[in-house]
GROMACS .gro file of C-alpha atoms in nm:
model
  138
    1MET     CA    1  16.607  13.196   7.192
    2VAL     CA    2  16.260  13.052   7.302
    3GLY     CA    3  16.261  13.296   7.601
    4THR     CA    4  15.983  13.241   7.864
    5VAL     CA    5  15.677  13.024   7.747
    6TYR     CA    6  15.376  12.977   7.989
    7GLU     CA    7  15.103  12.763   8.032
    8GLU     CA    8  14.764  12.749   8.266
    9ILE     CA    9  14.813  12.409   8.388
   10THR     CA   10  14.558  12.262   8.613
   11LEU     CA   11  14.679  12.015   8.975
   12LYS     CA   12  14.406  11.851   9.099
   13ASN     CA   13  14.503  11.627   9.458
   14LEU     CA   14  14.523  11.247   9.310
   15GLY     CA   15  14.317  11.096   9.547
   16ASP     CA   16  14.107  11.313   9.578
   17VAL     CA   17  14.026  11.223   9.203
   18SER     CA   18  14.043  10.845   9.328
   19ALA     CA   19  13.834  10.911   9.542
   20VAL     CA   20  13.544  11.052   9.369
   21GLU     CA   21  13.553  10.713   9.113
   22ARG     CA   22  13.536  10.481   9.342
   23GLY     CA   23  13.229  10.711   9.470
   24HIS     CA   24  13.390  10.838   9.828
   25LEU     CA   25  13.387  11.201   9.754
   26ALA     CA   26  13.185  11.358   9.603
   27GLU     CA   27  13.364  11.577   9.242
   28PRO     CA   28  13.310  11.951   9.386
   29GLU     CA   29  13.529  11.848   9.669
   30ILE     CA   30  13.812  11.785   9.458
   31ARG     CA   31  14.128  12.031   9.547
   32GLN     CA   32  14.223  12.153   9.312
   33THR     CA   33  14.405  12.434   9.109
   34THR     CA   34  14.522  12.636   8.804
   35VAL     CA   35  14.755  12.850   8.783
   36ARG     CA   36  15.010  12.999   8.517
   37SER     CA   37  15.333  12.762   8.500
   38VAL     CA   38  15.663  12.806   8.318
   39VAL     CA   39  15.734  12.577   8.053
   40ASP     CA   40  16.111  12.443   8.160
   41THR     CA   41  16.223  12.207   7.967
   42GLY     CA   42  16.508  12.234   8.153
   43ALA     CA   43  16.346  12.059   8.421
   44GLU     CA   44  16.257  11.699   8.513
   45THR     CA   45  15.932  11.710   8.589
   46LEU     CA   46  15.676  11.947   8.757
   47VAL     CA   47  15.814  12.143   9.037
   48ILE     CA   48  15.519  12.334   9.372
   49SER     CA   49  15.569  12.565   9.597
   50GLU     CA   50  15.447  12.450   9.952
   51ALA     CA   51  15.157  12.701   9.911
   52VAL     CA   52  15.010  12.512   9.655
   53GLN     CA   53  15.149  12.178   9.844
   54LYS     CA   54  14.936  12.329  10.157
   55GLU     CA   55  14.635  12.439   9.904
   56LEU     CA   56  14.594  12.057   9.756
   57GLY     CA   57  14.689  11.886  10.059
   58LEU     CA   58  14.939  11.675   9.930
   59ARG     CA   59  15.107  11.489  10.249
   60THR     CA   60  15.500  11.475  10.175
   61GLU     CA   61  15.673  11.109  10.060
   62HIS     CA   62  15.969  11.145  10.122
   63LEU     CA   63  16.284  11.357  10.036
   64ARG     CA   64  16.554  11.419   9.829
   65GLU     CA   65  16.866  11.573   9.723
   66SER     CA   66  16.814  11.764   9.428
   67THR     CA   67  17.022  12.057   9.226
   68LEU     CA   68  16.923  12.403   9.069
   69ALA     CA   69  17.005  12.545   8.722
   70ASN     CA   70  17.221  12.764   8.934
   71GLY     CA   71  17.469  12.480   9.066
   72GLU     CA   72  17.297  12.476   9.402
   73LYS     CA   73  17.201  12.161   9.585
   74VAL     CA   74  16.836  12.254   9.808
   75VAL     CA   75  16.649  11.936   9.980
   76CYS     CA   76  16.291  11.895   9.799
   77LYS     CA   77  15.996  11.713   9.941
   78ILE     CA   78  15.881  11.487   9.736
   79ALA     CA   79  15.471  11.544   9.701
   80GLU     CA   80  15.131  11.226   9.710
   81ALA     CA   81  15.084  11.245   9.401
   82VAL     CA   82  14.855  11.517   9.160
   83LYS     CA   83  14.685  11.563   8.815
   84VAL     CA   84  14.853  11.766   8.560
   85GLN     CA   85  14.588  11.874   8.337
   86TRP     CA   86  14.679  12.077   8.001
   87LYS     CA   87  14.346  12.136   7.771
   88ASP     CA   88  14.228  11.758   7.709
   89ARG     CA   89  14.507  11.650   7.844
   90SER     CA   90  14.636  11.447   8.152
   91MET     CA   91  14.911  11.268   8.373
   92ALA     CA   92  14.977  11.137   8.736
   93CYS     CA   93  15.272  11.272   8.861
   94GLU     CA   94  15.462  11.297   9.210
   95PRO     CA   95  15.532  11.708   9.214
   96TRP     CA   96  15.879  11.777   9.373
   97VAL     CA   97  15.826  12.091   9.634
   98LEU     CA   98  16.134  12.351   9.611
   99PRO     CA   99  16.164  12.530   9.892
  100GLY     CA  100  16.093  12.945   9.892
  101ALA     CA  101  15.979  12.909   9.466
  102ALA     CA  102  15.687  13.127   9.358
  103GLU     CA  103  15.599  12.970   9.033
  104VAL     CA  104  15.513  12.611   8.922
  105LEU     CA  105  15.759  12.491   8.650
  106LEU     CA  106  15.656  12.221   8.437
  107GLY     CA  107  15.919  11.986   8.349
  108SER     CA  108  16.000  11.737   8.078
  109ILE     CA  109  15.824  11.378   8.190
  110PRO     CA  110  15.502  11.532   8.241
  111LEU     CA  111  15.541  11.718   7.898
  112GLU     CA  112  15.676  11.371   7.720
  113ASN     CA  113  15.437  11.215   7.847
  114MET     CA  114  15.161  11.395   7.715
  115ASP     CA  115  15.298  11.473   7.424
  116LEU     CA  116  15.353  11.817   7.429
  117MET     CA  117  15.637  12.016   7.313
  118VAL     CA  118  15.749  12.413   7.263
  119ASP     CA  119  15.699  12.620   6.935
  120PRO     CA  120  15.977  12.817   6.968
  121THR     CA  121  15.836  13.052   6.714
  122GLU     CA  122  15.438  13.041   6.852
  123ARG     CA  123  15.608  13.048   7.208
  124LYS     CA  124  15.345  12.831   7.367
  125LEU     CA  125  15.265  12.455   7.394
  126VAL     CA  126  15.195  12.163   7.134
  127GLY     CA  127  15.156  11.846   7.039
  128VAL     CA  128  15.432  11.703   6.898
  129HIS     CA  129  15.193  11.446   6.670
  130GLY     CA  130  14.955  11.683   6.587
  131ASP     CA  131  14.601  11.747   6.848
  132GLU     CA  132  14.593  11.373   6.880
  133PRO     CA  133  14.819  11.258   7.228
  134LEU     CA  134  15.039  11.001   7.078
  135GLY     CA  135  15.207  10.709   7.386
  136ARG     CA  136  15.417  10.511   7.320
  137ILE     CA  137  15.498  10.128   7.532
  138TYR     CA  138  15.905  10.072   7.545
   0.00000   0.00000   0.00000
């Protein structure tokens, strides 16, 4: 059994990041937060709290029903996209906003996209293919 793995990640409002790239916003104005996330390979994607959604200024795009690990069904908000960054790796995704969530969950889709896996011995994230992320197009 691996136990709980925590990793620090930075979440940025992707709209703000794009606005900086287009010259419409100064970089210090990007809404972002660094959090201690639970690495949850059983979670499908990035899951955030309503507080993190508010802090990043993310609009709700739509709603979707989800099934929790205990079998309970809940309706989650799907927020506009964020940039997820772990060390030198990053990817964009639409986070699920779980009502009542206290922690951020870093799920399997962001892990796969950043070419990361859990090292069960060290209880930390490592690159699947070493220090160089490998992308797949298929």
